[in-house]
Coordinates of C-alpha atoms and ligand atoms in Angstrom, one line a residue:
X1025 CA 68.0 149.6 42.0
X1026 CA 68.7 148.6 45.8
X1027 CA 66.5 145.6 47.3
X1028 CA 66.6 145.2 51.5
X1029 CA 65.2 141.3 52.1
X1030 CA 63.8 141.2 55.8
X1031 CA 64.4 137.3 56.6
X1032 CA 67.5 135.4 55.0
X1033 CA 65.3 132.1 55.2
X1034 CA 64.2 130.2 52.1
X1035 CA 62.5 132.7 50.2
X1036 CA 64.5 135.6 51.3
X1037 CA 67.9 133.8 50.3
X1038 CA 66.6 132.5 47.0
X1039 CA 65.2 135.6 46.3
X1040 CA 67.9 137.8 46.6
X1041 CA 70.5 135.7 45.3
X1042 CA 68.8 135.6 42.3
X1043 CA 67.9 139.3 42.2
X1044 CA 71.8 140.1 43.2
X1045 CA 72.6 137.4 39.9
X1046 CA 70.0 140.1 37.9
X1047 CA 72.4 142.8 38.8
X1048 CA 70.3 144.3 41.6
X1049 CA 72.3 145.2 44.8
X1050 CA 70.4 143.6 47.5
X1051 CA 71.3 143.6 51.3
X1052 CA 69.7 140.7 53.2
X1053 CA 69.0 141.3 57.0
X1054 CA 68.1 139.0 59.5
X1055 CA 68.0 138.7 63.3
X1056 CA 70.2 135.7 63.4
X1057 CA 73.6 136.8 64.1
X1058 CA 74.8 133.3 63.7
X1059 CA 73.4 133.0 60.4
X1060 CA 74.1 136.2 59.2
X1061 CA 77.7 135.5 60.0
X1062 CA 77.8 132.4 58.6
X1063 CA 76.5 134.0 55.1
X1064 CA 79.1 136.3 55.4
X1065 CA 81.5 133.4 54.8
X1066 CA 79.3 131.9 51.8
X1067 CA 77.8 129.0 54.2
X1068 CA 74.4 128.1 53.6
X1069 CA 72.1 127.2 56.3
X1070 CA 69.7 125.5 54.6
X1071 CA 70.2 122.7 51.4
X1072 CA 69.0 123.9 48.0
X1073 CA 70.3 122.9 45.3
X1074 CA 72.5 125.8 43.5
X1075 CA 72.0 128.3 46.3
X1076 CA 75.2 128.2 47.5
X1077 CA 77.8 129.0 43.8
X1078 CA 75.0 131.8 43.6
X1079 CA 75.2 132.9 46.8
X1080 CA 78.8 133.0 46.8
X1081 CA 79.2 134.8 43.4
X1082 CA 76.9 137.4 44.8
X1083 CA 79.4 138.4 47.8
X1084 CA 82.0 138.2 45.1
X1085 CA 80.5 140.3 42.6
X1086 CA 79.6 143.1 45.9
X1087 CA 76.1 142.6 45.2
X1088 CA 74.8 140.6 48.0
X1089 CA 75.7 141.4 51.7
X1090 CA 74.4 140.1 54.8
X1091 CA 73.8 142.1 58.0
X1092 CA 71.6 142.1 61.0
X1093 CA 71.2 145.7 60.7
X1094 CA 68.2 147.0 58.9
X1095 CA 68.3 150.5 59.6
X1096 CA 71.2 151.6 56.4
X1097 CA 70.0 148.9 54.2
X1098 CA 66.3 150.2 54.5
X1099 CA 67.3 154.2 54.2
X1100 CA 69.7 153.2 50.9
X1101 CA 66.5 151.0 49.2
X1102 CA 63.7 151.6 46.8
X1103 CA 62.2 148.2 47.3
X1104 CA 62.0 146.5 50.8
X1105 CA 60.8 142.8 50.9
X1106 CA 59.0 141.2 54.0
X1107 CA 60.4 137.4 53.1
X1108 CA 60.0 136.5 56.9
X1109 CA 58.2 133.3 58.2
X1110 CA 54.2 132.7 58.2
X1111 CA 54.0 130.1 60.4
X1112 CA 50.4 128.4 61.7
X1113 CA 49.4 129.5 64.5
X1114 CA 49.3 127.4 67.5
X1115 CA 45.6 126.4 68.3
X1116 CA 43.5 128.3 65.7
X1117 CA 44.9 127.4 62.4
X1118 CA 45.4 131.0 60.8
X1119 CA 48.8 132.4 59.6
X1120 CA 50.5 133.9 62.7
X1121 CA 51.7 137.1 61.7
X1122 CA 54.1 138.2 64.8
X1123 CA 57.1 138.4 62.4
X1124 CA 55.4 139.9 59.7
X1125 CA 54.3 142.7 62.1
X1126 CA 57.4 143.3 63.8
X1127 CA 59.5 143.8 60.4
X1128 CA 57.3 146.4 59.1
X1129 CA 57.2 148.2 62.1
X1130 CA 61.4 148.3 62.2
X1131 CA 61.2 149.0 58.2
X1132 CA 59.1 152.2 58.9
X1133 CA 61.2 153.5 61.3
X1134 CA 63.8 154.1 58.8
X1135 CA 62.2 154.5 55.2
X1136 CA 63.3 158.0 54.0
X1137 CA 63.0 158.4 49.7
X1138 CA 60.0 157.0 48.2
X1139 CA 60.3 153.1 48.9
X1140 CA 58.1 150.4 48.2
X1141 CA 57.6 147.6 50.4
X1142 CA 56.6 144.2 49.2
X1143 CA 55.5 141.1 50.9
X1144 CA 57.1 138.1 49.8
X1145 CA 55.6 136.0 53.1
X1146 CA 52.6 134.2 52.0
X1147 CA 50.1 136.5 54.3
X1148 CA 46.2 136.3 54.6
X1149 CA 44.3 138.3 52.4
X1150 CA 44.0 141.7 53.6
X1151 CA 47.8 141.6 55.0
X1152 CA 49.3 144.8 52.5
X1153 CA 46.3 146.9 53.9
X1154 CA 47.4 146.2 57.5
X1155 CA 51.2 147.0 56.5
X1156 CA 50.5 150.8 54.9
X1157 CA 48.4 151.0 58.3
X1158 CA 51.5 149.8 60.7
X1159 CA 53.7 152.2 58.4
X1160 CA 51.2 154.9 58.9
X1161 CA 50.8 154.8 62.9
X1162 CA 55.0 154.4 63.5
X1163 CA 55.4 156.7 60.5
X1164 CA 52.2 159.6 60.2
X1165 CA 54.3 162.1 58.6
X1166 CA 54.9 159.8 55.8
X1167 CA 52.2 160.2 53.1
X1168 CA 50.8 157.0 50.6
X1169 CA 52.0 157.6 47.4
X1170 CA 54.3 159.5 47.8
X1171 CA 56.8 158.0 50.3
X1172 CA 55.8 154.8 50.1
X1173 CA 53.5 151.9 48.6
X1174 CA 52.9 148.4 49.7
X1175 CA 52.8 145.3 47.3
X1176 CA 52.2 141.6 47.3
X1177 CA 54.4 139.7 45.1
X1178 CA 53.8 135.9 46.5
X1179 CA 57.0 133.6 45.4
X1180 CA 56.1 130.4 43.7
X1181 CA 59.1 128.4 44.7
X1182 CA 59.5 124.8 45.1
X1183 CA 61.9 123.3 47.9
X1184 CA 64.9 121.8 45.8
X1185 CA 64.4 123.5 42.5
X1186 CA 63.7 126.7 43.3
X1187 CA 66.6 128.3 41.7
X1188 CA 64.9 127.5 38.4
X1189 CA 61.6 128.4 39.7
X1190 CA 62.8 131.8 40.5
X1191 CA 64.7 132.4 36.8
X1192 CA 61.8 130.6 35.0
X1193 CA 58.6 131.1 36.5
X1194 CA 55.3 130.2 34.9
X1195 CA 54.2 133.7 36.2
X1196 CA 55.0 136.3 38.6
X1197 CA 52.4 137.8 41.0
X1198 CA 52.1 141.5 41.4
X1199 CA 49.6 143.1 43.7
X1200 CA 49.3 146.7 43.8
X1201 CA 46.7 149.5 43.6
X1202 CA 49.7 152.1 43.2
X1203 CA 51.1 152.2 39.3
X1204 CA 54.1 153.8 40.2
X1205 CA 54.5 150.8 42.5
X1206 CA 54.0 148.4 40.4
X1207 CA 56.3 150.1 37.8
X1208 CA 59.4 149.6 40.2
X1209 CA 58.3 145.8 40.6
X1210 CA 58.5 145.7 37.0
X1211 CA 61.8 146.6 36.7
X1212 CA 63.0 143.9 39.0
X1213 CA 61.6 141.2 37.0
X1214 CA 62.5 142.8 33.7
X1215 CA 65.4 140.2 33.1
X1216 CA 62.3 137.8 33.3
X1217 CA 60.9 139.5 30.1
X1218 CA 63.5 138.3 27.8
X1219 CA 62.1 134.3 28.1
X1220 CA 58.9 135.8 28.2
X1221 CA 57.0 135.4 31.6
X1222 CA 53.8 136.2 32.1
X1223 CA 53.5 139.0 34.5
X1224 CA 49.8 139.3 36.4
X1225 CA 49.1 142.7 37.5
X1226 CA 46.5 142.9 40.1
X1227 CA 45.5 144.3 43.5
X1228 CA 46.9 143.2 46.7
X1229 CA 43.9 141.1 48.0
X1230 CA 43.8 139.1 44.6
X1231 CA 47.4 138.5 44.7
X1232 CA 47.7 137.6 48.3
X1233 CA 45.1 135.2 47.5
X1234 CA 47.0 133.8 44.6
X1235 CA 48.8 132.2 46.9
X1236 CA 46.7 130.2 49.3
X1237 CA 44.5 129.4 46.4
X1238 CA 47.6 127.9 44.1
X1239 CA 48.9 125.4 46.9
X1240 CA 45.6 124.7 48.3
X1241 CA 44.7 123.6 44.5
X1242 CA 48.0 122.0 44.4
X1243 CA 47.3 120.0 47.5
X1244 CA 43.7 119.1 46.3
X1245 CA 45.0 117.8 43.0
X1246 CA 47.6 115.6 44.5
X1247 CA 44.8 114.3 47.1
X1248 CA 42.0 113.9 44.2
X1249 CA 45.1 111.2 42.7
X1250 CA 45.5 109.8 46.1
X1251 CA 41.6 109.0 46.2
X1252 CA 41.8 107.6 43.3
X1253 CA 44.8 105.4 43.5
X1254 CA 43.0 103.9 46.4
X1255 CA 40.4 103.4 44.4
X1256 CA 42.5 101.9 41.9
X1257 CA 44.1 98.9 44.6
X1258 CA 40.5 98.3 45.0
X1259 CA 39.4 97.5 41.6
X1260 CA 42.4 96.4 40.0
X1261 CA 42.9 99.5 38.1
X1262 CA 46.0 100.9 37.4
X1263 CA 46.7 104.7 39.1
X1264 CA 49.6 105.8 36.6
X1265 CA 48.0 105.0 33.7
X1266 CA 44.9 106.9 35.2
X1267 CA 47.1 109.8 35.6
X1268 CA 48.2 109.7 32.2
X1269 CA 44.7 109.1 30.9
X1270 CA 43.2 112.4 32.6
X1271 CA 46.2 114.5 32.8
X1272 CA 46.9 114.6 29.0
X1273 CA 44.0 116.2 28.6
X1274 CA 44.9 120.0 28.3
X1275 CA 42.5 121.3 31.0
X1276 CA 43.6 119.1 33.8
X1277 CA 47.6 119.0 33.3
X1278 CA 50.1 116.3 34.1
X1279 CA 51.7 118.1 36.6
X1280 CA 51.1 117.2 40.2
X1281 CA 49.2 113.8 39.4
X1282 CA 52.0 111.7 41.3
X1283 CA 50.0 109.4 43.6
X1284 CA 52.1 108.8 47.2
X1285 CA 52.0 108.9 50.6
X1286 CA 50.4 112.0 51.3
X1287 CA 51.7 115.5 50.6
X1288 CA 53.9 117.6 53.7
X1289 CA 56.4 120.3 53.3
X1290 CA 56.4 123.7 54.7
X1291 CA 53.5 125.1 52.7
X1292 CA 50.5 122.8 51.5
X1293 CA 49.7 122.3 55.0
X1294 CA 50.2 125.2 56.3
X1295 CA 48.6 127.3 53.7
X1296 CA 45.7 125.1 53.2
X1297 CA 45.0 125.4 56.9
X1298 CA 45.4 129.0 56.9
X1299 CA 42.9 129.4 53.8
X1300 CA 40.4 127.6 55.7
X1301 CA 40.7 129.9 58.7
X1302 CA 40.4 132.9 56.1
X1303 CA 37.3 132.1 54.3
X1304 CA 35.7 131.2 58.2
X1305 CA 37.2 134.7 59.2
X1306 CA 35.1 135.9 56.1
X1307 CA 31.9 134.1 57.0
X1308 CA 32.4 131.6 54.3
X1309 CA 33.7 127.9 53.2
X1310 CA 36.8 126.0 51.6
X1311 CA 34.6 123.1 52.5
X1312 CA 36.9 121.1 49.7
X1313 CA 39.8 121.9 51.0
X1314 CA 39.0 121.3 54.6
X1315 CA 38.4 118.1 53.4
X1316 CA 41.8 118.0 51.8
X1317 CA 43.4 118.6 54.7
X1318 CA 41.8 115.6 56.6
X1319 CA 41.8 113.1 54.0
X1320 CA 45.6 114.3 53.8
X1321 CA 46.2 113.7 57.6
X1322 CA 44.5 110.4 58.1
X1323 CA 46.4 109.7 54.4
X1324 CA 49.4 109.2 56.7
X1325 CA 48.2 106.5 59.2
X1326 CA 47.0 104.5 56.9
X1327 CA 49.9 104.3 54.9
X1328 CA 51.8 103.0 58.3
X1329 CA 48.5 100.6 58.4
X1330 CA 49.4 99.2 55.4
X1331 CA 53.1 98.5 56.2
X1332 CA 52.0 96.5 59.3
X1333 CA 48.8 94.7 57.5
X1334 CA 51.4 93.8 55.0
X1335 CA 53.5 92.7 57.3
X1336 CA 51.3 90.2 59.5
X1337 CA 49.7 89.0 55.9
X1338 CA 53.0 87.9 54.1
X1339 CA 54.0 87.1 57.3
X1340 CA 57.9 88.6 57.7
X1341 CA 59.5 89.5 60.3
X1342 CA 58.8 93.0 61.6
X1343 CA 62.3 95.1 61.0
X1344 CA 61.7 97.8 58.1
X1345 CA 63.7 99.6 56.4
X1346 CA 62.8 103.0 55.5
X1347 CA 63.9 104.5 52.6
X1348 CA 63.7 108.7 52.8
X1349 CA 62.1 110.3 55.1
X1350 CA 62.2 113.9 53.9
X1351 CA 59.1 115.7 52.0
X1352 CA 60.7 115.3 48.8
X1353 CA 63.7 114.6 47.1
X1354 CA 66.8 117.4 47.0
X1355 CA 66.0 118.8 50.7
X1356 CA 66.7 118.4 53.8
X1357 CA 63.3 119.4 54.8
X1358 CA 61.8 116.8 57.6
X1359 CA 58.6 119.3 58.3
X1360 CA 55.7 117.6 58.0
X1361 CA 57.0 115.2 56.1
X1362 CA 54.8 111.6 55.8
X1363 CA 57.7 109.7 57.7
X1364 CA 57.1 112.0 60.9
X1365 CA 53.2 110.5 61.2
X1366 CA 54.5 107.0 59.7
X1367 CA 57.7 105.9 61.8
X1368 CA 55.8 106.8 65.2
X1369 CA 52.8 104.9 64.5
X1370 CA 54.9 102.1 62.9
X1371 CA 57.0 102.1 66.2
X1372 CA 53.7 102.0 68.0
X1373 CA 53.0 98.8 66.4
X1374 CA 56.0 97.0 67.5
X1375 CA 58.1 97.7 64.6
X1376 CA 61.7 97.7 64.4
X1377 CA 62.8 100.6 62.1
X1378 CA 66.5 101.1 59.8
X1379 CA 66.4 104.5 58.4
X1380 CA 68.6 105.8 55.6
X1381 CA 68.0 109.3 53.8
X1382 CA 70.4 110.8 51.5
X1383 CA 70.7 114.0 53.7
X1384 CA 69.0 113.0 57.1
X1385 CA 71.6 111.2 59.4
X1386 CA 71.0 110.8 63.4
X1387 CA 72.2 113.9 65.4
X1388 CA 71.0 116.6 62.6
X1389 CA 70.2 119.2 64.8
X1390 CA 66.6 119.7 62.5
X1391 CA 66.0 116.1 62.8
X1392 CA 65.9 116.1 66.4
X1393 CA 63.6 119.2 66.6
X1394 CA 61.3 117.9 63.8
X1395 CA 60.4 114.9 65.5
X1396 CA 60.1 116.0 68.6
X1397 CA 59.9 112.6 69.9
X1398 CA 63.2 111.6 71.5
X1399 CA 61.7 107.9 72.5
X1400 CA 60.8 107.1 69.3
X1401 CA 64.4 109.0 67.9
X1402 CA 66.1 106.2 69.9
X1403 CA 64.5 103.6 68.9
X1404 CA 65.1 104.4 65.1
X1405 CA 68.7 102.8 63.6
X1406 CA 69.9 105.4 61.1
X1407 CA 71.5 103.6 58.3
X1408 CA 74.9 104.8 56.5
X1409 CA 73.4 103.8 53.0
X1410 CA 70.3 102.2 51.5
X1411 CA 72.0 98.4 51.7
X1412 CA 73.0 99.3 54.8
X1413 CA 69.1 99.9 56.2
X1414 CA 67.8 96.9 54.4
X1415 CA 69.9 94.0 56.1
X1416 CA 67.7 92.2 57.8
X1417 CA 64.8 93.5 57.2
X1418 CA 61.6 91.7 56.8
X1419 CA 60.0 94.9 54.6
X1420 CA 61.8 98.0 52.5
X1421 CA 59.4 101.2 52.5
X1422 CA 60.6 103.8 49.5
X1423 CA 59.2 107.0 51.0
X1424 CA 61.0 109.6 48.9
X1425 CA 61.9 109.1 45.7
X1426 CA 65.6 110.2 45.8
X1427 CA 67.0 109.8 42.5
X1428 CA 69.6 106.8 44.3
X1429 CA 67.1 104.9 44.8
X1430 CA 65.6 104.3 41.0
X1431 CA 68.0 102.2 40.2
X1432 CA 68.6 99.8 43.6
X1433 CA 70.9 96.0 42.8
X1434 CA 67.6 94.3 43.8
X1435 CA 69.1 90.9 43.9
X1436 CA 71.4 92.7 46.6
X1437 CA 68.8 93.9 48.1
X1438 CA 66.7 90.5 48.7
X1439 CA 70.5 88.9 49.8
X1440 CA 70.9 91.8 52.7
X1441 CA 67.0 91.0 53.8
X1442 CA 68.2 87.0 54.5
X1443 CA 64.9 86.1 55.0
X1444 CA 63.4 82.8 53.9
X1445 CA 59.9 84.2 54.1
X1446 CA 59.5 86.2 50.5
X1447 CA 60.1 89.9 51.6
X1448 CA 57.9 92.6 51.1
X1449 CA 59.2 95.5 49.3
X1450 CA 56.7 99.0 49.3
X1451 CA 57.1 101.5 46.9
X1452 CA 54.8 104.9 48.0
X1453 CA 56.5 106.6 45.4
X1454 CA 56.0 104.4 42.5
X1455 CA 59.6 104.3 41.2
X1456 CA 59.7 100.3 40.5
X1457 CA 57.7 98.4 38.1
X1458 CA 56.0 95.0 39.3
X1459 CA 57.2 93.3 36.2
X1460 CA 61.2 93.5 37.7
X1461 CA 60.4 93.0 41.6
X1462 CA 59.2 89.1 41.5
X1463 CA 61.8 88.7 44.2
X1464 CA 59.6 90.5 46.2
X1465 CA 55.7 90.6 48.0
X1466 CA 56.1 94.2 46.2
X1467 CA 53.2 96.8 46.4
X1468 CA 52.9 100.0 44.7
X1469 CA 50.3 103.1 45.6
X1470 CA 47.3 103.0 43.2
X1471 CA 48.0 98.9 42.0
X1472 CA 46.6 95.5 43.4
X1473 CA 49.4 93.9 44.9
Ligands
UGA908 C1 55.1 124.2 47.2 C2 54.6 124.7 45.8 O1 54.8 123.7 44.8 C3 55.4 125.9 45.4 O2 54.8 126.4 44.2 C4 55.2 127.0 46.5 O3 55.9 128.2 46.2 C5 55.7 126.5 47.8 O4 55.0 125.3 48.1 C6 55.5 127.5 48.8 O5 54.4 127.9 49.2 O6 56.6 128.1 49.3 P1 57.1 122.7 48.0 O7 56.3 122.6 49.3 O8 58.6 123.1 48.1 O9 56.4 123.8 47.1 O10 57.1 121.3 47.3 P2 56.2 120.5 46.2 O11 57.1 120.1 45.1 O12 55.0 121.3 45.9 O13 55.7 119.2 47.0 C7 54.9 119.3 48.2 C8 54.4 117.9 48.6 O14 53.5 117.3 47.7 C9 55.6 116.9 48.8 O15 55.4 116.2 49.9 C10 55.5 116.1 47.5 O16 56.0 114.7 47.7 C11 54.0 116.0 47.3 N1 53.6 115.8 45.9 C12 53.8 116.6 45.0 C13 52.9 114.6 45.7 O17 52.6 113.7 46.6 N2 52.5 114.3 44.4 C14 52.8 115.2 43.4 O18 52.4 115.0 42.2 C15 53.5 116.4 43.7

């Protein structure tokens, strides 16, 4: 079976690496010469974790190529994925779909034999109906059916470990209202059968909203903890223990109870924006995950208003140190990312700020667009290493919890601050244990300090 990926971003690379890995022969195609060329060479232009050995025995193995053009990789395939970028659209809120659009308008221009086409894009609900339409008017020779189907099949893939979430995920999505369709889909995830993963067979609307409803759930667990640690720090009680106390129950789940500075990344809040715009589009509410979304927003300024109240209380001098300042651990990923609400507003407040993140370092061409700040850029010192950002510092801020920093010299740490005031140390990410900080003013999310 032949797979075209339209979009060699996140989810069209991981995707049809690990398809290629299957034994599939996949072509990727995007616009990007530049990227396309440096694929061809087995370099990767964005950091995951494993992407690149699979990538590379892919172009080995002759079953992953990389092209800009779509019109022979279409023609030769029986399944063409839309993987290209949902971004939010500027004003409103809703999922712009410009590229979505645009790539099934080229793919119809050149599907010949019976081909399926499947968005991989999360898309609003109602987005596979609009594709057979597009393919219709380019195409009105070519009949439903019979020369082609649509399908949603949402990817469930988390930034630095999606690899594994691709080969073993809790379930795989597939929305279609043709059986001969969903047959082909099948067959693609047939190597899935063998550790058993539950395959959902739907229709496209209830898949495409599979998606917006699992990360807007996702988001309004991790917020729920948030409340609820800062309800903890009020009342002395004690937020991981809380999390262990409800999550071991079987109904809520573990998972996704990690208190912190707020969530960010590419997807929670986007996609919890863009369900909100769908349900008004649809004359109804996500009233709770509107809510989400601001209590998520403000959760970010008043985690910078707790560095500086902790700052004039213990009375320190005002150089942090910042430790991480992407999403999460194992990316490179700086969008929307806590530290991008946090450092402004801390510089605001007459803070002088040391940076150091295991894969963010000054001149990263991503860095500089994600900020989008260049005064505050300049006024940020980026640190070769975590002892490096700490000297001097009046207060260290752990806002990622990259594995290098669970297990800090503390003792070097306190030397490097040289302060005669007791330093503060804040851990947003709960990493450190009070019990073996007493060199420190030290303050955890959910705990009294
Ligand atoms: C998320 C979903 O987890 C994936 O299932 C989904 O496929 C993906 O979005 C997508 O739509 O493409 P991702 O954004 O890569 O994946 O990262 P997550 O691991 O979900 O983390 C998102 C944010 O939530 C991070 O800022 C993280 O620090 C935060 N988080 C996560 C917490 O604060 N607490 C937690 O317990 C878990």
């Amino acid at each position: 079976m032949k797979i075209t990926i339209v979009g060699a971003g996140y989810v069209g690379l991981v995707s049809g690496s690990c398809f290629a890995e299957f034994g599939f022969e996949v072509t990727c195609v995007d616009k990007d010469t530049a990227k396309i060329d440096a694929l061809n060479q087995g370099i990767i232009p964005i950091y995951e974790p494993g992407l690149d050995s699979l990538v590379s025995q892919g172009i080995k193995a002759k079953r992953l190529t990389f092209t800009t053009q779509l019109s022979d990789a279409v023609k030769a395939s029986d399944v063409v994925m839309i993987a290209v970028g949902t971004p939010t659209r500027r004003g409103d809120g809703y999922a712009d779909l410009t590229y979505v659009y645009k790539a099934t308008e080229e793919i119809a221009e050149f599907i010949n034999d019976y081909t399926v086409v499947v968005t991989k894009s999360t898309v609003p609900v109602g987005t596979s109906r609009e594709i057979a339409e597009i393919i219709k008017k380019i195409r009105p020779e070519l009949i439903e059916g019979v020369s082609f189907n649509v399908a949603s099949n949402p990817e469930f893939l988390r930034e630095g470990a999606a690899i594994n979430d691709f080969m073993r995920p809790d379930r795989v999505v597939i929305g279609t209202n043709s059986t001969k369709a969903s047959e082909v889909l099948q067959k693609l995830y047939r190597p899935l059968y063998l550790i058993e993963t539950p395959i959902v067979s739907t229709t496209p609307e209830t898949s495409e909203l599979i998606k917006y409803a699992a990360n807007a759930f996702l988001a309004l667990k991790i917020s729920f903890i948030n409340q609820m640690a800062d309800l903890c720090e009020k009342t002395g009680g004690d937020i991981q223990t809380l999390a262990k106390g409800i999550g071991l129950d079987k109904r809520i789940g573990g998972k996704f109870l990690h208190a912190g500075p707020g969530y960010g990344g590419s997807c929670f809040p986007k996609d919890t924006l863009a369900l909100s715009q769908i349900a008004e589009q649809h004359g109804t509410k996500c009233s709770l995950i509107d809510e989400v979304i601001r209590y998520n927003d403000d959760r970010k300024l008043l985690m910078a208003h707790k560095i500086i109240d902790a700052i004039k209380t213990a009375g320190v001098n005002k150089k942090v140190a910042i430790l991480g300042i992407t999403f999460k651990p194992n990316t490179d990923d700086l969008r929307e990312a806590p530290s991008l609400a946090i450092i402004p507003e801390l510089l605001k407040n007459g803070m002088t700020l040391s940076v150091y993140d295991p894969l963010y370092y000054c001149g990263s061409e991503r860095l500089g667009h994600a900020f989008n700040c260049e005064r505050s850029l300049e006024q940020v010192r980026f640190a070769k290493s975590s002892y490096d950002a700490v000297a001097d510092a009046g207060c260290v801020v752990i806002l990622t919890e990259w594995n290098e920093f669970r297990a800090l010299d503390m003792k070097k740490i306190r030397e490097l601050m040289n302060t005669s005031a007791i330093p503060l140390f804040m851990d947003f990410r709960n990493i450190y244990q009070a019990k073996d900080m007493t060199e420190f003013k030290y303050h955890r999310i959910g705990q009294k300090a």
